[in-house]
mmCIF file of C-alpha atoms and ligand atoms in Angstrom:
data_model
loop_
_atom_site.group_PDB
_atom_site.id
_atom_site.type_symbol
_atom_site.label_atom_id
_atom_site.label_comp_id
_atom_site.label_asym_id
_atom_site.label_seq_id
_atom_site.Cartn_x
_atom_site.Cartn_y
_atom_site.Cartn_z
ATOM 1 C CA MET A 510 121.870 53.750 115.134
ATOM 2 C CA ALA A 511 121.668 57.509 115.646
ATOM 3 C CA LYS A 512 118.697 59.412 114.304
ATOM 4 C CA PRO A 513 119.337 60.682 110.771
ATOM 5 C CA SER A 514 119.503 64.461 110.759
ATOM 6 C CA GLN A 515 116.621 64.710 108.268
ATOM 7 C CA ARG A 516 114.302 63.418 110.993
ATOM 8 C CA LYS A 517 113.837 66.711 112.775
ATOM 9 C CA PRO A 518 111.998 66.162 116.060
ATOM 10 C CA LEU A 519 108.288 66.933 115.910
ATOM 11 C CA MET A 520 106.038 67.671 118.868
ATOM 12 C CA ALA A 521 102.351 67.644 117.967
ATOM 13 C CA GLY A 522 99.708 68.661 120.487
ATOM 14 C CA ASN A 523 96.429 66.812 120.083
ATOM 15 C CA TRP A 524 93.911 68.942 121.933
ATOM 16 C CA LYS A 525 91.093 66.453 121.327
ATOM 17 C CA MET A 526 87.690 67.905 122.342
ATOM 18 C CA HIS A 527 89.162 70.611 124.590
ATOM 19 C CA HIS A 528 89.402 74.415 124.360
ATOM 20 C CA ASN A 529 86.711 76.585 122.762
ATOM 21 C CA HIS A 530 87.942 79.099 120.206
ATOM 22 C CA PHE A 531 88.704 81.823 122.756
ATOM 23 C CA GLU A 532 90.740 79.392 124.843
ATOM 24 C CA ALA A 533 92.434 77.968 121.758
ATOM 25 C CA ILE A 534 93.628 81.435 120.722
ATOM 26 C CA GLN A 535 94.985 82.103 124.209
ATOM 27 C CA VAL A 536 96.787 78.788 124.417
ATOM 28 C CA VAL A 537 98.532 79.187 121.067
ATOM 29 C CA GLN A 538 99.520 82.760 121.962
ATOM 30 C CA LYS A 539 100.920 81.670 125.323
ATOM 31 C CA LEU A 540 102.782 78.825 123.676
ATOM 32 C CA ALA A 541 104.334 81.145 121.089
ATOM 33 C CA TYR A 542 105.305 83.556 123.864
ATOM 34 C CA ARG A 543 107.183 80.807 125.699
ATOM 35 C CA LEU A 544 109.075 79.479 122.674
ATOM 36 C CA GLU A 545 112.109 81.051 121.020
ATOM 37 C CA ALA A 546 113.732 80.824 117.590
ATOM 38 C CA ASP A 547 116.127 78.152 118.913
ATOM 39 C CA ASP A 548 113.260 75.951 119.961
ATOM 40 C CA TYR A 549 111.785 75.924 116.464
ATOM 41 C CA GLU A 550 115.204 75.185 115.037
ATOM 42 C CA ASN A 551 115.507 72.116 117.241
ATOM 43 C CA CYS A 552 111.963 70.934 116.886
ATOM 44 C CA ASP A 553 108.862 71.328 114.720
ATOM 45 C CA VAL A 554 105.849 72.333 116.784
ATOM 46 C CA VAL A 555 102.263 71.597 115.728
ATOM 47 C CA VAL A 556 98.942 72.162 117.465
ATOM 48 C CA CYS A 557 95.794 70.266 116.527
ATOM 49 C CA PRO A 558 92.727 72.121 117.827
ATOM 50 C CA THR A 559 89.124 71.025 117.274
ATOM 51 C CA LEU A 560 87.757 71.598 113.778
ATOM 52 C CA ILE A 561 85.733 74.583 114.895
ATOM 53 C CA CYS A 562 88.849 76.318 116.280
ATOM 54 C CA LEU A 563 91.088 75.775 113.277
ATOM 55 C CA ARG A 564 90.134 79.020 111.573
ATOM 56 C CA SER A 565 90.735 81.143 114.689
ATOM 57 C CA VAL A 566 94.076 79.502 115.419
ATOM 58 C CA GLN A 567 95.134 79.777 111.765
ATOM 59 C CA THR A 568 94.378 83.508 111.795
ATOM 60 C CA VAL A 569 96.452 84.065 114.946
ATOM 61 C CA ILE A 570 99.357 81.952 113.680
ATOM 62 C CA GLU A 571 99.438 83.884 110.403
ATOM 63 C CA SER A 572 98.849 87.379 111.725
ATOM 64 C CA ASP A 573 101.474 86.971 114.475
ATOM 65 C CA ARG A 574 103.825 85.123 112.072
ATOM 66 C CA MET A 575 104.227 82.204 114.444
ATOM 67 C CA THR A 576 106.387 79.233 113.504
ATOM 68 C CA ILE A 577 103.792 76.874 114.891
ATOM 69 C CA GLY A 578 102.244 74.367 112.482
ATOM 70 C CA LEU A 579 98.525 73.778 112.309
ATOM 71 C CA GLY A 580 97.000 70.309 112.372
ATOM 72 C CA ALA A 581 93.493 68.876 112.255
ATOM 73 C CA GLN A 582 92.384 65.859 114.259
ATOM 74 C CA ASN A 583 90.357 64.255 111.502
ATOM 75 C CA CYS A 584 88.823 64.694 108.062
ATOM 76 C CA HIS A 585 86.609 62.806 105.622
ATOM 77 C CA PHE A 586 88.187 60.914 102.742
ATOM 78 C CA GLU A 587 85.849 62.260 100.050
ATOM 79 C CA GLU A 588 86.462 65.693 98.553
ATOM 80 C CA LYS A 589 82.866 66.812 98.856
ATOM 81 C CA GLY A 590 79.337 65.458 98.929
ATOM 82 C CA ALA A 591 76.380 64.560 101.107
ATOM 83 C CA PHE A 592 78.297 63.713 104.301
ATOM 84 C CA THR A 593 76.498 65.693 106.970
ATOM 85 C CA GLY A 594 78.816 66.930 109.689
ATOM 86 C CA GLU A 595 82.043 66.073 107.886
ATOM 87 C CA VAL A 596 84.919 68.214 106.607
ATOM 88 C CA SER A 597 87.115 67.281 103.633
ATOM 89 C CA ALA A 598 90.884 67.328 103.249
ATOM 90 C CA PRO A 599 90.878 70.023 100.508
ATOM 91 C CA MET A 600 88.809 72.264 102.804
ATOM 92 C CA LEU A 601 91.458 71.926 105.499
ATOM 93 C CA ALA A 602 94.280 72.499 103.024
ATOM 94 C CA LYS A 603 92.581 75.683 101.841
ATOM 95 C CA MET A 604 92.839 76.937 105.432
ATOM 96 C CA ASN A 605 96.594 76.274 105.467
ATOM 97 C CA VAL A 606 96.261 73.239 107.681
ATOM 98 C CA GLY A 607 99.525 71.314 107.286
ATOM 99 C CA PHE A 608 98.898 68.099 109.211
ATOM 100 C CA VAL A 609 95.959 65.781 109.818
ATOM 101 C CA ILE A 610 95.870 63.089 112.492
ATOM 102 C CA VAL A 611 94.549 59.928 110.854
ATOM 103 C CA GLY A 612 93.317 56.788 112.572
ATOM 104 C CA HIS A 613 93.712 57.908 116.174
ATOM 105 C CA SER A 614 92.700 55.018 118.431
ATOM 106 C CA GLU A 615 89.808 57.070 119.810
ATOM 107 C CA ARG A 616 88.407 57.386 116.305
ATOM 108 C CA ARG A 617 89.014 53.730 115.602
ATOM 109 C CA GLU A 618 87.383 52.628 118.872
ATOM 110 C CA MET A 619 84.569 55.148 119.284
ATOM 111 C CA PHE A 620 83.753 56.121 115.714
ATOM 112 C CA GLY A 621 84.213 52.830 113.937
ATOM 113 C CA GLU A 622 87.226 53.742 111.811
ATOM 114 C CA THR A 623 88.543 50.632 110.146
ATOM 115 C CA ASP A 624 91.972 50.081 108.593
ATOM 116 C CA ASP A 625 90.288 50.634 105.232
ATOM 117 C CA ILE A 626 88.920 54.044 106.247
ATOM 118 C CA VAL A 627 92.321 54.975 107.689
ATOM 119 C CA ALA A 628 93.928 54.076 104.344
ATOM 120 C CA LYS A 629 91.405 56.211 102.418
ATOM 121 C CA LYS A 630 91.945 59.162 104.735
ATOM 122 C CA THR A 631 95.729 58.837 104.478
ATOM 123 C CA ARG A 632 95.433 59.045 100.683
ATOM 124 C CA ALA A 633 92.991 61.963 100.838
ATOM 125 C CA VAL A 634 95.289 63.964 103.131
ATOM 126 C CA LEU A 635 98.283 63.346 100.861
ATOM 127 C CA ALA A 636 96.266 64.218 97.756
ATOM 128 C CA ALA A 637 95.362 67.550 99.335
ATOM 129 C CA GLY A 638 99.061 68.294 99.927
ATOM 130 C CA MET A 639 99.051 67.879 103.710
ATOM 131 C CA THR A 640 100.980 65.542 105.994
ATOM 132 C CA PRO A 641 99.039 62.687 107.559
ATOM 133 C CA ILE A 642 100.004 61.711 111.111
ATOM 134 C CA VAL A 643 99.005 58.063 110.874
ATOM 135 C CA CYS A 644 98.353 56.440 114.251
ATOM 136 C CA CYS A 645 98.741 52.834 115.261
ATOM 137 C CA GLY A 646 98.963 50.960 118.533
ATOM 138 C CA GLU A 647 97.839 47.956 120.522
ATOM 139 C CA THR A 648 95.338 47.450 123.347
ATOM 140 C CA LEU A 649 96.419 46.183 126.757
ATOM 141 C CA GLU A 650 94.967 42.761 125.954
ATOM 142 C CA GLU A 651 96.961 42.582 122.748
ATOM 143 C CA ARG A 652 100.105 43.648 124.561
ATOM 144 C CA GLU A 653 99.607 40.999 127.227
ATOM 145 C CA ALA A 654 99.049 38.392 124.516
ATOM 146 C CA GLU A 655 102.338 39.535 122.917
ATOM 147 C CA GLN A 656 100.516 40.668 119.786
ATOM 148 C CA THR A 657 101.904 44.207 119.721
ATOM 149 C CA ASN A 658 104.167 43.682 116.732
ATOM 150 C CA ASP A 659 101.467 41.891 114.722
ATOM 151 C CA LYS A 660 98.939 44.616 115.472
ATOM 152 C CA VAL A 661 101.105 47.541 114.410
ATOM 153 C CA THR A 662 102.356 45.617 111.375
ATOM 154 C CA THR A 663 98.783 45.013 110.183
ATOM 155 C CA GLN A 664 97.781 48.628 110.785
ATOM 156 C CA ILE A 665 100.817 50.085 109.026
ATOM 157 C CA LYS A 666 100.526 47.755 106.023
ATOM 158 C CA ALA A 667 96.845 48.601 105.650
ATOM 159 C CA ALA A 668 97.311 52.354 105.998
ATOM 160 C CA PHE A 669 100.076 52.639 103.393
ATOM 161 C CA LEU A 670 99.136 49.854 100.975
ATOM 162 C CA GLY A 671 99.478 51.010 97.368
ATOM 163 C CA ILE A 672 100.770 54.497 98.230
ATOM 164 C CA LYS A 673 103.942 55.347 96.340
ATOM 165 C CA ALA A 674 107.198 55.419 98.252
ATOM 166 C CA ASP A 675 107.761 59.176 97.995
ATOM 167 C CA ASP A 676 104.311 59.868 99.411
ATOM 168 C CA VAL A 677 104.799 57.424 102.263
ATOM 169 C CA GLY A 678 108.119 59.151 102.909
ATOM 170 C CA ALA A 679 106.233 62.417 103.360
ATOM 171 C CA CYS A 680 104.041 61.010 106.147
ATOM 172 C CA VAL A 681 104.438 61.041 109.901
ATOM 173 C CA VAL A 682 103.556 57.952 111.931
ATOM 174 C CA ALA A 683 102.540 57.909 115.584
ATOM 175 C CA TYR A 684 102.860 54.815 117.731
ATOM 176 C CA GLU A 685 100.351 55.105 120.539
ATOM 177 C CA PRO A 686 99.811 52.080 122.772
ATOM 178 C CA ILE A 687 96.122 52.447 123.613
ATOM 179 C CA TRP A 688 96.623 51.492 127.263
ATOM 180 C CA ALA A 689 99.017 54.430 127.671
ATOM 181 C CA ILE A 690 96.675 57.121 126.304
ATOM 182 C CA GLY A 691 95.312 59.451 128.946
ATOM 183 C CA THR A 692 96.042 56.913 131.675
ATOM 184 C CA GLY A 693 99.281 58.285 133.080
ATOM 185 C CA LYS A 694 100.932 55.014 132.082
ATOM 186 C CA THR A 695 103.757 55.332 129.602
ATOM 187 C CA ALA A 696 105.407 52.556 127.678
ATOM 188 C CA THR A 697 109.002 52.265 128.831
ATOM 189 C CA SER A 698 111.289 54.137 126.477
ATOM 190 C CA GLU A 699 112.905 50.835 125.523
ATOM 191 C CA ASP A 700 109.553 49.221 124.679
ATOM 192 C CA ALA A 701 108.396 52.241 122.687
ATOM 193 C CA ASN A 702 111.728 52.324 120.878
ATOM 194 C CA ALA A 703 111.522 48.615 120.059
ATOM 195 C CA THR A 704 107.981 48.837 118.666
ATOM 196 C CA ILE A 705 108.845 51.904 116.627
ATOM 197 C CA GLY A 706 111.799 49.921 115.285
ATOM 198 C CA VAL A 707 109.332 47.245 114.154
ATOM 199 C CA ILE A 708 107.151 49.896 112.481
ATOM 200 C CA ARG A 709 110.153 51.283 110.648
ATOM 201 C CA LYS A 710 111.161 47.801 109.520
ATOM 202 C CA VAL A 711 107.681 47.248 108.062
ATOM 203 C CA LEU A 712 107.864 50.611 106.303
ATOM 204 C CA ARG A 713 111.307 49.742 104.958
ATOM 205 C CA GLU A 714 109.928 46.506 103.536
ATOM 206 C CA MET A 715 107.121 48.466 101.887
ATOM 207 C CA VAL A 716 108.962 51.500 100.510
ATOM 208 C CA GLY A 717 112.708 50.900 100.904
ATOM 209 C CA PRO A 718 115.313 53.275 102.328
ATOM 210 C CA ILE A 719 112.983 56.298 102.289
ATOM 211 C CA ALA A 720 111.481 54.719 105.434
ATOM 212 C CA ASP A 721 114.534 55.968 107.306
ATOM 213 C CA THR A 722 113.416 59.549 106.710
ATOM 214 C CA ILE A 723 109.896 59.080 108.137
ATOM 215 C CA ARG A 724 109.331 60.654 111.518
ATOM 216 C CA ILE A 725 107.771 58.190 113.928
ATOM 217 C CA LEU A 726 106.356 59.725 117.084
ATOM 218 C CA TYR A 727 105.493 58.136 120.389
ATOM 219 C CA GLY A 728 102.184 59.016 122.059
ATOM 220 C CA GLY A 729 100.630 58.072 125.380
ATOM 221 C CA SER A 730 100.972 60.123 128.571
ATOM 222 C CA VAL A 731 103.965 62.109 127.364
ATOM 223 C CA LYS A 732 104.793 64.875 129.838
ATOM 224 C CA PRO A 733 107.703 67.179 130.655
ATOM 225 C CA SER A 734 109.080 64.605 133.106
ATOM 226 C CA ASN A 735 109.334 61.685 130.678
ATOM 227 C CA VAL A 736 109.893 63.327 127.288
ATOM 228 C CA GLY A 737 113.693 63.549 127.647
ATOM 229 C CA GLU A 738 114.049 59.843 128.245
ATOM 230 C CA LEU A 739 111.773 59.005 125.301
ATOM 231 C CA MET A 740 113.560 61.414 122.971
ATOM 232 C CA ALA A 741 116.942 59.911 123.902
ATOM 233 C CA MET A 742 115.864 56.723 122.102
ATOM 234 C CA PRO A 743 117.250 56.378 118.567
ATOM 235 C CA GLU A 744 113.939 55.483 116.897
ATOM 236 C CA ILE A 745 111.675 58.050 118.608
ATOM 237 C CA ASP A 746 111.456 61.236 116.556
ATOM 238 C CA GLY A 747 108.933 63.187 118.577
ATOM 239 C CA ALA A 748 105.652 62.917 120.424
ATOM 240 C CA LEU A 749 101.929 63.141 119.867
ATOM 241 C CA VAL A 750 100.852 64.762 123.103
ATOM 242 C CA GLY A 751 97.288 64.841 124.416
ATOM 243 C CA GLY A 752 96.674 66.017 127.980
ATOM 244 C CA ALA A 753 100.001 67.773 128.517
ATOM 245 C CA SER A 754 99.605 69.826 125.318
ATOM 246 C CA LEU A 755 96.561 71.617 126.717
ATOM 247 C CA ASP A 756 98.759 73.619 129.062
ATOM 248 C CA PRO A 757 101.149 75.928 127.195
ATOM 249 C CA ASP A 758 103.731 75.736 130.007
ATOM 250 C CA ASP A 759 103.860 71.959 129.896
ATOM 251 C CA PHE A 760 103.818 71.797 126.123
ATOM 252 C CA ALA A 761 106.635 74.355 125.879
ATOM 253 C CA LYS A 762 108.676 72.199 128.296
ATOM 254 C CA ILE A 763 108.018 69.173 126.103
ATOM 255 C CA VAL A 764 109.175 71.097 123.017
ATOM 256 C CA ARG A 765 112.343 71.988 124.947
ATOM 257 C CA PHE A 766 113.018 68.385 125.883
ATOM 258 C CA LYS A 767 116.767 68.836 125.402
ATOM 259 C CA ARG A 768 117.248 71.443 128.076
HETATM 260 P P1 PGA B 566 97.740 61.626 126.154
HETATM 261 O O1 PGA B 566 97.097 61.441 124.687
HETATM 262 O O2 PGA B 566 99.036 62.360 125.977
HETATM 263 O O3 PGA B 566 96.725 62.428 126.925
HETATM 264 O O4 PGA B 566 97.944 60.254 126.710
HETATM 265 C C1 PGA B 566 97.887 61.122 123.593
HETATM 266 C C2 PGA B 566 97.034 60.972 122.355
HETATM 267 O O5 PGA B 566 95.960 60.370 122.414
HETATM 268 O O6 PGA B 566 97.392 61.463 121.266
#
């Protein structure tokens, strides 16, 4: 099945804990310099700097009227309160942040984020009027034990449980096999496509046909050399890009995957 036209490709750069605010400004400026109107027509482009850089990058995007979307890598699920060191979804929304990565495997593994926390954050991001990029994916052990489909099914069901269909339809999902993140190993396009097909089937069971409008990204060692092959797959609607998004040349090539 061909990709429905409403699923416009989306390339989101997850900068993780890289680039201070001077570097972040330079990178977004260089990226904008390399991209043309056509590129934005073919593909939505989002950068997700560290929390401390969001304000600087937002200011540059707005003052230079860039067509680049702004994303955060995390937020707390409460609106406000005694949560030292945390930032809430409404605070991000106030700064014109449009996307928030939720439940990245690094947060799940290193910062103890459970499926329940991921679900709360997904709801908080939606309530603040932003788009959650909800991540799921299996470990190498799980893959070898052929538990990939069970793992992503559990994660997706937990993240979207009780959220109304229209809201789920407004989300982005990222399938990121943990063993492929930052390792140089990529899932084969066929494997990634098959797992994303499973994710979409689960979403369809939960919310019906609106699931066919949800953009599901692949993440894990995406680079200019493999993005074309991944994007040729019918279920893959874009990429969540870590390492290769740090370099504006590479990220621009990824955005231009068609050429
Ligand atoms: P990577 O990271 O592209 O460096 O593998 C992807 C991610 O974690 O989002």
